[in-house]
Each structure stands twice: as structure tokens, then as C-alpha cells.
Short mmCIF file of C-alpha atoms and ligand atoms in Angstrom, two decimals:
data_model
loop_
_atom_site.label_atom_id
_atom_site.label_comp_id
_atom_site.label_asym_id
_atom_site.label_seq_id
_atom_site.Cartn_x
_atom_site.Cartn_y
_atom_site.Cartn_z
CA MET K 13 -0.23 -0.09 -0.20
CA ARG K 14 1.41 3.39 -0.85
CA LEU K 15 -0.39 5.94 1.10
CA GLU K 16 -1.62 8.95 -0.90
CA ARG K 17 -3.78 11.01 1.45
CA LEU K 18 -4.78 11.45 5.16
CA SER K 19 -8.28 13.31 6.25
CA LEU K 20 -9.41 13.96 9.58
CA PHE K 21 -12.48 14.74 10.62
CA LEU K 22 -14.13 16.00 13.82
CA VAL K 23 -17.78 14.82 14.14
CA GLU K 24 -20.34 15.51 16.75
CA LEU K 25 -23.67 13.46 17.12
CA PRO K 26 -26.13 13.75 19.80
CA LEU K 27 -26.85 10.66 22.16
CA VAL K 28 -30.36 9.51 22.22
CA ALA K 29 -30.05 9.80 26.04
CA PRO K 30 -27.58 11.05 28.30
CA PHE K 31 -25.00 8.56 29.57
CA ALA K 32 -23.79 8.73 33.16
CA THR K 33 -20.65 7.23 34.79
CA SER K 34 -18.85 7.73 37.94
CA PHE K 35 -16.81 10.35 36.46
CA GLY K 36 -19.69 12.38 34.56
CA GLU K 37 -22.52 12.71 32.13
CA GLU K 38 -22.29 12.76 28.41
CA ARG K 39 -25.12 14.37 26.18
CA THR K 40 -23.28 14.31 22.62
CA LYS K 41 -20.61 12.06 21.19
CA GLN K 42 -17.46 13.92 19.67
CA ALA K 43 -15.16 11.57 17.61
CA PRO K 44 -12.24 12.34 15.53
CA LEU K 45 -12.26 10.12 12.37
CA VAL K 46 -9.42 9.14 10.07
CA SER K 47 -9.33 8.34 6.43
CA LEU K 48 -6.28 6.95 4.58
CA THR K 49 -6.15 6.57 0.77
CA ALA K 50 -4.26 4.11 -1.29
CA ASP K 51 -4.70 3.04 -4.84
CA GLY K 52 -8.00 4.73 -4.98
CA VAL K 53 -9.44 3.10 -1.91
CA MET K 54 -10.37 4.69 1.50
CA GLY K 55 -10.07 3.11 4.82
CA TRP K 56 -11.53 4.55 7.88
CA GLY K 57 -10.75 4.69 11.52
CA GLU K 58 -12.29 6.30 14.64
CA CYS K 59 -10.74 7.74 17.69
CA VAL K 60 -12.27 6.84 21.03
CA ALA K 61 -10.93 9.58 22.99
CA GLY K 62 -13.44 11.77 24.81
CA SER K 63 -14.28 15.48 24.77
CA GLY K 64 -12.35 15.83 27.98
CA PRO K 65 -9.82 13.89 29.88
CA TRP K 66 -12.08 11.79 32.20
CA TYR K 67 -11.91 8.19 31.05
CA SER K 68 -8.26 8.69 29.94
CA TRP K 69 -5.83 11.72 29.62
CA GLU K 70 -6.45 11.74 25.98
CA THR K 71 -9.09 13.87 24.33
CA VAL K 72 -10.33 14.65 21.00
CA GLU K 73 -8.25 17.84 20.68
CA THR K 74 -5.02 15.97 21.98
CA ALA K 75 -5.80 13.33 19.13
CA ARG K 76 -6.30 15.91 16.61
CA TYR K 77 -3.00 17.55 17.52
CA VAL K 78 -1.04 14.37 17.64
CA ILE K 79 -2.44 13.05 14.40
CA SER K 80 -2.28 16.29 12.32
CA GLU K 81 1.58 17.44 13.71
CA HIS K 82 3.27 14.04 14.57
CA ILE K 83 1.66 11.07 13.18
CA ARG K 84 1.10 12.62 9.68
CA PRO K 85 4.88 13.42 9.26
CA LEU K 86 5.95 9.97 10.09
CA LEU K 87 3.23 8.48 7.43
CA SER K 88 4.55 10.94 4.91
CA SER K 89 8.10 9.96 5.42
CA ARG K 90 7.34 6.02 5.23
CA LYS K 91 4.27 6.08 2.86
CA VAL K 92 4.63 2.33 1.94
CA PHE K 93 3.14 -0.49 4.28
CA GLU K 94 2.84 -4.05 3.23
CA HIS K 95 0.70 -4.77 6.45
CA PRO K 96 -0.91 -2.92 9.05
CA SER K 97 0.79 -4.47 11.57
CA GLU K 98 3.86 -2.49 10.63
CA LEU K 99 2.54 0.55 11.75
CA PRO K 100 3.11 0.56 15.43
CA ALA K 101 6.86 0.51 14.79
CA ALA K 102 6.58 3.42 12.61
CA LEU K 103 4.75 5.51 14.99
CA ALA K 104 7.05 4.43 18.16
CA PRO K 105 8.95 7.75 18.38
CA ILE K 106 5.61 9.02 19.55
CA ARG K 107 5.42 8.12 23.20
CA GLY K 108 1.72 7.39 24.58
CA HIS K 109 -1.43 8.92 22.70
CA GLY K 110 -2.61 5.13 21.95
CA MET K 111 -6.08 6.42 21.18
CA ALA K 112 -4.61 8.60 18.53
CA LYS K 113 -2.35 6.08 17.08
CA ALA K 114 -5.17 3.30 17.05
CA ALA K 115 -7.67 5.55 15.08
CA VAL K 116 -4.88 5.69 12.22
CA GLU K 117 -4.02 1.93 12.19
CA ALA K 118 -7.90 1.12 12.08
CA ALA K 119 -7.94 3.12 9.03
CA LEU K 120 -4.86 1.20 7.60
CA TRP K 121 -6.42 -2.16 8.61
CA ASP K 122 -9.84 -1.17 6.97
CA LEU K 123 -7.81 -0.07 3.92
CA TYR K 124 -5.84 -3.19 3.71
CA ALA K 125 -8.76 -5.58 3.95
CA ARG K 126 -10.66 -3.30 1.39
CA LEU K 127 -7.73 -4.01 -0.95
CA GLN K 128 -7.73 -7.62 -0.21
CA ARG K 129 -11.68 -7.41 -0.84
CA LYS K 130 -12.12 -9.38 2.42
CA PRO K 131 -14.14 -8.76 5.63
CA LEU K 132 -11.73 -7.65 8.23
CA TYR K 133 -12.54 -10.51 10.71
CA GLN K 134 -11.22 -12.97 8.11
CA LEU K 135 -7.76 -11.23 8.23
CA LEU K 136 -7.85 -11.48 12.14
CA GLY K 137 -8.68 -14.88 12.38
CA GLY K 138 -11.92 -14.60 13.39
CA VAL K 139 -14.28 -17.59 14.08
CA ARG K 140 -17.89 -16.02 14.63
CA GLU K 141 -20.29 -14.49 12.22
CA ALA K 142 -22.17 -12.89 14.82
CA VAL K 143 -21.16 -11.77 18.47
CA PRO K 144 -23.31 -11.47 21.69
CA ALA K 145 -24.33 -8.20 22.72
CA GLY K 146 -24.23 -6.86 26.19
CA VAL K 147 -25.50 -3.24 27.29
CA SER K 148 -23.92 -0.81 29.82
CA VAL K 149 -26.63 0.79 31.69
CA GLY K 150 -25.42 4.32 32.80
CA ILE K 151 -26.04 5.75 36.46
CA GLN K 152 -29.80 6.37 36.81
CA PRO K 153 -31.73 9.28 38.66
CA ASP K 154 -33.46 6.22 40.84
CA ILE K 155 -34.20 2.69 40.98
CA PRO K 156 -37.71 2.41 39.16
CA SER K 157 -35.87 4.27 36.12
CA LEU K 158 -33.12 1.57 36.50
CA LEU K 159 -35.41 -1.23 36.70
CA ALA K 160 -37.34 -0.04 33.59
CA ALA K 161 -34.38 0.56 31.61
CA VAL K 162 -33.01 -2.81 32.27
CA GLU K 163 -36.34 -4.61 31.68
CA GLY K 164 -36.36 -2.74 28.30
CA TYR K 165 -33.01 -3.88 27.13
CA LEU K 166 -33.70 -7.45 28.33
CA ALA K 167 -36.98 -7.44 25.89
CA GLU K 168 -34.63 -6.23 22.96
CA GLY K 169 -32.39 -9.36 23.79
CA TYR K 170 -29.33 -8.19 25.51
CA GLN K 171 -27.26 -11.13 26.66
CA ARG K 172 -25.43 -9.30 29.84
CA ILE K 173 -26.46 -6.07 31.70
CA LYS K 174 -23.69 -3.98 32.90
CA LEU K 175 -24.48 -1.39 35.65
CA LYS K 176 -22.32 1.55 36.04
CA ILE K 177 -21.72 2.20 39.80
CA LYS K 178 -20.05 4.78 42.11
CA PRO K 179 -20.27 5.27 45.83
CA GLY K 180 -23.70 5.96 46.78
CA TRP K 181 -25.04 4.05 43.71
CA ASP K 182 -23.94 0.47 44.10
CA VAL K 183 -25.18 -1.87 46.61
CA GLU K 184 -28.90 -0.84 46.36
CA PRO K 185 -29.38 -0.88 42.18
CA LEU K 186 -27.33 -3.90 42.04
CA ARG K 187 -29.72 -5.79 44.73
CA ALA K 188 -32.81 -4.32 43.00
CA VAL K 189 -31.72 -5.51 39.58
CA ARG K 190 -30.60 -9.01 41.11
CA GLU K 191 -34.06 -9.32 43.02
CA ARG K 192 -36.02 -8.71 39.89
CA PHE K 193 -33.90 -10.49 37.45
CA PRO K 194 -32.29 -13.35 39.19
CA ASP K 195 -30.82 -15.27 36.29
CA VAL K 196 -29.34 -12.25 34.17
CA LEU K 197 -25.76 -12.06 33.71
CA LEU K 198 -24.95 -9.08 35.60
CA SER K 199 -21.64 -7.03 36.07
CA ALA K 200 -20.65 -3.76 37.64
CA ASP K 201 -18.37 -1.00 36.35
CA ALA K 202 -16.79 1.50 38.56
CA ASN K 203 -14.69 3.52 36.20
CA ALA K 204 -12.29 3.63 39.32
CA ALA K 205 -14.46 5.40 41.53
CA TYR K 206 -13.07 3.32 44.82
CA THR K 207 -10.27 2.93 46.92
CA LEU K 208 -9.39 0.23 49.27
CA ALA K 209 -10.81 1.87 52.36
CA ASP K 210 -14.16 1.09 50.51
CA LEU K 211 -13.72 -2.75 51.08
CA PRO K 212 -16.61 -3.18 53.16
CA THR K 213 -19.06 -1.78 50.48
CA LEU K 214 -16.89 -3.78 47.71
CA ARG K 215 -17.15 -6.97 50.00
CA GLU K 216 -21.25 -6.49 49.76
CA LEU K 217 -21.26 -6.82 46.06
CA ASP K 218 -19.96 -10.58 46.16
CA ARG K 219 -23.61 -11.16 47.33
CA PHE K 220 -25.08 -10.46 43.83
CA GLY K 221 -23.34 -13.30 41.71
CA LEU K 222 -21.70 -10.86 39.37
CA LEU K 223 -19.70 -12.11 36.45
CA MET K 224 -17.16 -9.43 37.26
CA LEU K 225 -16.36 -6.01 38.92
CA GLU K 226 -14.69 -3.82 36.33
CA GLN K 227 -12.05 -1.23 37.31
CA PRO K 228 -12.90 -0.77 40.96
CA LEU K 229 -9.88 1.19 41.85
CA HIS K 230 -7.38 3.76 40.50
CA PHE K 231 -7.10 3.97 36.52
CA GLU K 232 -3.39 3.22 36.71
CA ASP K 233 -3.15 0.82 39.51
CA LEU K 234 -2.29 -2.88 39.60
CA LEU K 235 -0.98 -3.64 42.91
CA GLU K 236 -4.13 -2.68 44.86
CA HIS K 237 -6.35 -4.40 42.38
CA ALA K 238 -4.10 -7.62 43.06
CA GLN K 239 -4.58 -6.91 46.80
CA LEU K 240 -8.30 -6.39 46.39
CA ALA K 241 -8.76 -9.54 44.19
CA ARG K 242 -7.66 -11.85 47.42
CA GLU K 243 -10.41 -10.11 49.18
CA LEU K 244 -13.35 -10.63 47.00
CA ALA K 245 -15.01 -13.94 45.22
CA THR K 246 -16.34 -11.72 42.38
CA PRO K 247 -13.65 -11.69 39.34
CA ILE K 248 -12.03 -8.50 38.88
CA CYS K 249 -11.95 -7.29 35.30
CA LEU K 250 -9.53 -4.39 34.04
CA ASP K 251 -10.41 -1.63 31.73
CA GLU K 252 -8.72 1.55 32.21
CA SER K 253 -5.51 -0.04 33.74
CA ILE K 254 -4.66 -2.13 30.72
CA THR K 255 -3.13 0.30 28.11
CA SER K 256 -1.00 -2.17 26.46
CA ALA K 257 0.17 -5.82 25.94
CA ARG K 258 2.71 -5.08 28.46
CA ARG K 259 0.40 -3.75 31.06
CA ALA K 260 -1.68 -6.86 30.59
CA ARG K 261 1.28 -9.05 31.08
CA GLU K 262 2.17 -7.22 34.13
CA ALA K 263 -1.66 -7.57 35.40
CA LEU K 264 -1.88 -11.11 35.23
CA ALA K 265 1.90 -11.65 36.77
CA LEU K 266 0.63 -9.82 39.75
CA GLY K 267 -2.87 -11.40 39.98
CA ALA K 268 -4.57 -7.99 39.40
CA CYS K 269 -7.27 -9.36 37.25
CA ARG K 270 -8.95 -12.77 35.91
CA ILE K 271 -10.70 -11.01 33.16
CA ILE K 272 -9.70 -8.41 30.74
CA ASN K 273 -12.02 -5.58 28.70
CA VAL K 274 -10.20 -4.97 25.49
CA LYS K 275 -10.81 -1.75 23.76
CA PRO K 276 -8.78 -1.59 20.52
CA GLY K 277 -8.34 2.50 21.17
CA ARG K 278 -7.52 2.00 24.70
CA VAL K 279 -4.54 -0.46 24.27
CA GLY K 280 -3.02 1.71 21.43
CA GLY K 281 -4.49 -0.37 18.41
CA LEU K 282 -5.59 -3.66 16.76
CA THR K 283 -1.96 -5.02 16.50
CA GLU K 284 -1.55 -4.58 20.42
CA ALA K 285 -5.17 -6.01 21.10
CA LEU K 286 -4.16 -9.06 18.99
CA GLU K 287 -1.01 -9.50 21.18
CA ILE K 288 -3.31 -9.41 24.49
CA HIS K 289 -5.59 -12.05 22.83
CA ALA K 290 -2.70 -14.28 22.23
CA LEU K 291 -1.43 -13.90 25.77
CA ALA K 292 -4.98 -14.39 26.90
CA LEU K 293 -5.44 -17.52 24.88
CA GLU K 294 -2.27 -18.89 26.18
CA ARG K 295 -3.14 -18.05 30.02
CA GLY K 296 -6.91 -18.95 29.77
CA ILE K 297 -7.88 -15.41 30.53
CA PRO K 298 -11.43 -14.67 29.07
CA LEU K 299 -11.90 -11.45 26.96
CA TRP K 300 -14.38 -9.31 25.85
CA CYS K 301 -14.64 -6.23 23.84
CA GLY K 302 -15.61 -2.84 25.65
CA GLY K 303 -17.20 0.00 24.11
CA MET K 304 -16.64 3.73 23.96
CA LEU K 305 -20.04 4.85 22.42
CA GLU K 306 -18.59 4.59 19.09
CA THR K 307 -20.13 5.58 15.80
CA GLY K 308 -20.76 2.78 13.13
CA ILE K 309 -16.76 3.07 12.32
CA GLY K 310 -15.51 2.25 15.72
CA ARG K 311 -18.55 -0.29 16.62
CA ALA K 312 -17.55 -2.13 13.47
CA LEU K 313 -14.01 -2.65 14.22
CA ASN K 314 -15.05 -3.72 17.64
CA VAL K 315 -17.53 -6.37 16.23
CA HIS K 316 -14.80 -7.63 13.91
CA LEU K 317 -12.33 -8.07 16.98
CA ALA K 318 -14.85 -9.68 19.13
CA THR K 319 -15.07 -12.69 16.63
CA LEU K 320 -11.75 -13.98 17.89
CA PRO K 321 -11.61 -17.21 19.80
CA GLY K 322 -10.59 -15.90 23.04
CA PHE K 323 -13.17 -13.16 23.37
CA THR K 324 -15.68 -15.40 25.13
CA LEU K 325 -17.90 -13.09 27.19
CA PRO K 326 -20.52 -10.97 26.03
CA HIS K 327 -19.30 -7.52 24.65
CA ASP K 328 -20.23 -3.67 25.33
CA ILE K 329 -21.45 -3.64 21.66
CA SER K 330 -24.76 -2.70 21.41
CA ALA K 331 -27.07 -1.89 18.47
CA THR K 332 -26.59 1.41 16.88
CA LYS K 333 -30.09 2.83 18.23
CA ARG K 334 -29.17 2.38 21.63
CA TYR K 335 -26.76 5.62 21.21
CA PHE K 336 -27.91 7.21 17.86
CA ARG K 337 -30.76 8.00 16.15
CA GLU K 338 -28.69 8.58 12.82
CA ASP K 339 -25.25 7.23 12.49
CA ILE K 340 -22.64 8.50 9.99
CA ALA K 341 -21.89 4.82 8.64
CA ASP K 342 -24.39 2.58 7.13
CA PRO K 343 -25.94 0.16 7.68
CA PRO K 344 -26.76 0.57 11.51
CA PHE K 345 -26.02 -2.45 13.77
CA GLU K 346 -29.13 -4.09 14.78
CA LEU K 347 -29.63 -7.07 17.25
CA ARG K 348 -30.70 -10.30 15.96
CA ASP K 349 -31.47 -12.94 18.81
CA GLY K 350 -28.96 -10.99 21.20
CA HIS K 351 -26.25 -10.74 18.81
CA LEU K 352 -24.74 -8.31 16.41
CA PRO K 353 -24.19 -9.92 12.85
CA VAL K 354 -20.63 -9.29 11.64
CA PRO K 355 -20.33 -7.30 8.47
CA GLN K 356 -19.58 -9.43 5.54
CA ARG K 357 -18.37 -6.73 3.05
CA PRO K 358 -14.61 -5.91 2.68
CA GLY K 359 -12.73 -4.13 5.20
CA LEU K 360 -15.10 -2.85 8.29
CA GLY K 361 -18.00 -3.67 6.16
CA VAL K 362 -19.54 -0.55 6.69
CA GLU K 363 -20.11 2.68 4.43
CA ILE K 364 -19.60 6.43 5.23
CA ASN K 365 -22.84 8.21 4.82
CA TRP K 366 -21.17 11.31 3.19
CA ASP K 367 -24.17 13.63 3.61
CA ARG K 368 -24.40 12.85 7.52
CA LEU K 369 -20.83 12.80 7.87
CA LEU K 370 -20.56 16.55 6.30
CA ARG K 371 -23.55 17.69 8.45
CA SER K 372 -22.31 16.47 11.78
CA ALA K 373 -18.67 17.46 11.12
CA THR K 374 -17.32 20.30 13.14
CA TRP K 375 -13.86 20.58 11.52
CA SER K 376 -12.09 18.69 8.81
CA ARG K 377 -8.80 18.86 6.83
CA THR K 378 -7.05 16.55 4.30
CA TRP K 379 -3.34 16.29 3.63
CA LYS K 380 -1.38 14.66 0.65
CA LEU K 381 1.18 12.62 2.11
O1 SMG W 409 -20.20 1.70 24.10
O2 SMG W 409 -21.45 0.69 25.02
C1 SMG W 409 -20.59 1.46 24.76
C2 SMG W 409 -20.38 2.03 26.19
C3 SMG W 409 -19.81 1.09 27.17
O3 SMG W 409 -19.67 1.63 29.64
C4 SMG W 409 -19.21 1.58 28.51
N1 SMG W 409 -18.01 2.16 28.47
O4 SMG W 409 -15.90 2.11 31.18
O5 SMG W 409 -16.28 0.50 29.84
C5 SMG W 409 -16.28 1.80 30.29
C6 SMG W 409 -17.16 2.77 29.52
C7 SMG W 409 -16.43 3.92 29.04
C8 SMG W 409 -17.15 5.05 28.51
S1 SMG W 409 -17.94 6.10 29.26
C9 SMG W 409 -17.92 7.56 28.35
MG1 MG W 410 -15.45 0.12 31.78
#
């Protein structure tokens, strides 16, 4: 592949409902979208950095800066790639900024798979044509609203319910959902809202038969998670703390988690995610694919990744309409028997809707490489 052009778009889409976590509430989705062109074919990637430095220190603005000012010159000086897995080494001079790098790598994978005329999952070694969908339920104003939301999602067919929790919204909502839906696969995600001083509360969560407790402690911590893991029966899953395959190896060596949530953006790209997958298979650690309220571009990437054999638990990959009334990619993802079908067309298998992209773009730029 001889790269010819790089484009960067900043899009903003309204969410169908506000999404609240332990670190705040989102009402719109902002996303940098990257396209790379070679041989007249265009590949797309989405950056999962948020509008502010809350989930991660990367933001849409740091991603725009790093892609425009640092990744672009590295692409320009190299231009030719035989395979997308060569990109991480080419970007190694840039330390950190994994979400910015991952967006560009995703565009290169899409481009590569389109040029090969194969759906991405076949190139990754995927083994499924549909992936089980779970849903992440934001912090609600009260228990009745929570129960109504969960009931609605279960009626739609979601296979696992994950509740966002924070101090003050933990034991009661989990108890209420567990009492009302005794058999549902249920998990909780704290987005790093607790400390070891909260051990008495976290111990209470053991009573609800949770599939896992996701990222209870500090976003960079491994040692305290290992300590907590020894105190709880519920398996700990790490999200924010696993920013690379290196960190995944450290976490497993320390006993900090028994399950890993893989987000290609958070770990610095698809190649790094594949390395975590290989490690998890070797160690017998179950994986699932997390979500960042992606548009259809990022959602498609997640669906392809989730087809790999080590991804054995339901994912945070929901139908498009759970987040957006109108997406910038077609066709929208729809639930079928609690699963999302894997796009079978070349590459990511979704197409940009240019009309909607241009209507939702707040900024864009194209460079010749
Ligand atoms: O895409 O369905 C989705 C969102 C899933 O809860 C979700 N993501 O910590 O796992 C997580 C959160 C991060 C995003 S919060 C803005
Ligand atoms: Mg999480």
C-alpha cells in the first residue's frame, strides 16, 4: 500500500439519552475520524478519546494535535506499508497517545482489508459470524428508572447487563436488579471510583453473583487491584488500567485481574489488541470487547475484533439505536437474537454516509502524504 492522502474529521452526534458514569455525564458524542487513501481506496478509523480527559487523559483535541502534527509526518516519510501491523513500529517515536495511534491503525486495517476484498474479521482470524451483545446501563436518577431501563434492554435481547456504579449508587441498584432478574448475567463497572478504604462496600457486592467487577480502583493501579482480588469472590476485570499488552502481562503476573476488557483504542491499536488476545489464550484468561459509545466506524471494528476465539464473554457492543438516532456509517447495527451480525463486505464492512458525515463534522482537513 502506498498511502496517498490522510483526512481527519471531527464529528459531533447527539446521544439518544444522556450517559452517566462515576466520572460524569455525556449528552453528545464527539469523535475524530481518520481516513487513509491508497490505490483509490479509502479506509476509515475512529478515535475513541473523549471530549475531556475523564476516562483517559487523551481527548479529541490531543488526538487531533498528535495525528496532524506528529503521526502525519511519520506517515509522509514512510508512505509504503505491506501490512497494517507494521504501523506501530513506524509510530514508536511517539510515546503514549495510544488512542490517536489506534485510530490511524484502524484506518490502515480497513484499507488493507478492502484492498484484499475480505471482511476484516477473516484477516484477523475471527471464528464467528455474530457476536453476543451486552449493554452498559448508565447511572440512573432512581431505582424504578433503572429497573425500567434494564427490563427494556432484556426485552430487546441483550445477553448481559452491566451497571455503572459509584459510591452511593452501588449496593442498592445491584440488589434491586438482582432481585427482579435473578438469572440475568450481571456485572458492575466503577470506572475507578473506589479505594481500598471502600472494601466493606465492595465486599457486599459479592452477594449478587456478578459476572465481574470492572475497574473498581485507580485507573493506573495494578498492585491494589491484586490486593482487592484476594479479598473478593467476584472476578475483577480491568479496563482503564490495561493500556498495552505490556500492562496486561504485568496485571496477570500480579494477579490483578481474572478477566480483561479489550478496547482497541485504549490499548493503542488493533495489533496490540491481537497481542493481548494471544497472551489471554495462552493463559486461559477470558476477554470481551469494551465500548466507547462509538459511531458505526468504531463499532464495526469492535465487532470484527470480538469474533476472535479468545473473546468469550458478551461485549459492550450494542445496537446503533441504543446511542444514535442517525449514525455516520451505514448500515446501522441491529440486534438479532441478542447478537450483532458481523459485516461481511470488505474491510470494516460499513460505508460512510457522506451527507451525514458532512452535516455532523465540526472541523475537517485533508493532507497529501
Ligand atoms: O459503547 O456501549 C458502549 C459504552 C460502554 O460503559 C461503556 N464504556 O468504562 O467501559 C467503560 C465505558 C467507557 C465509556 S464512558 C464515556
Ligand atoms: Mg469500563
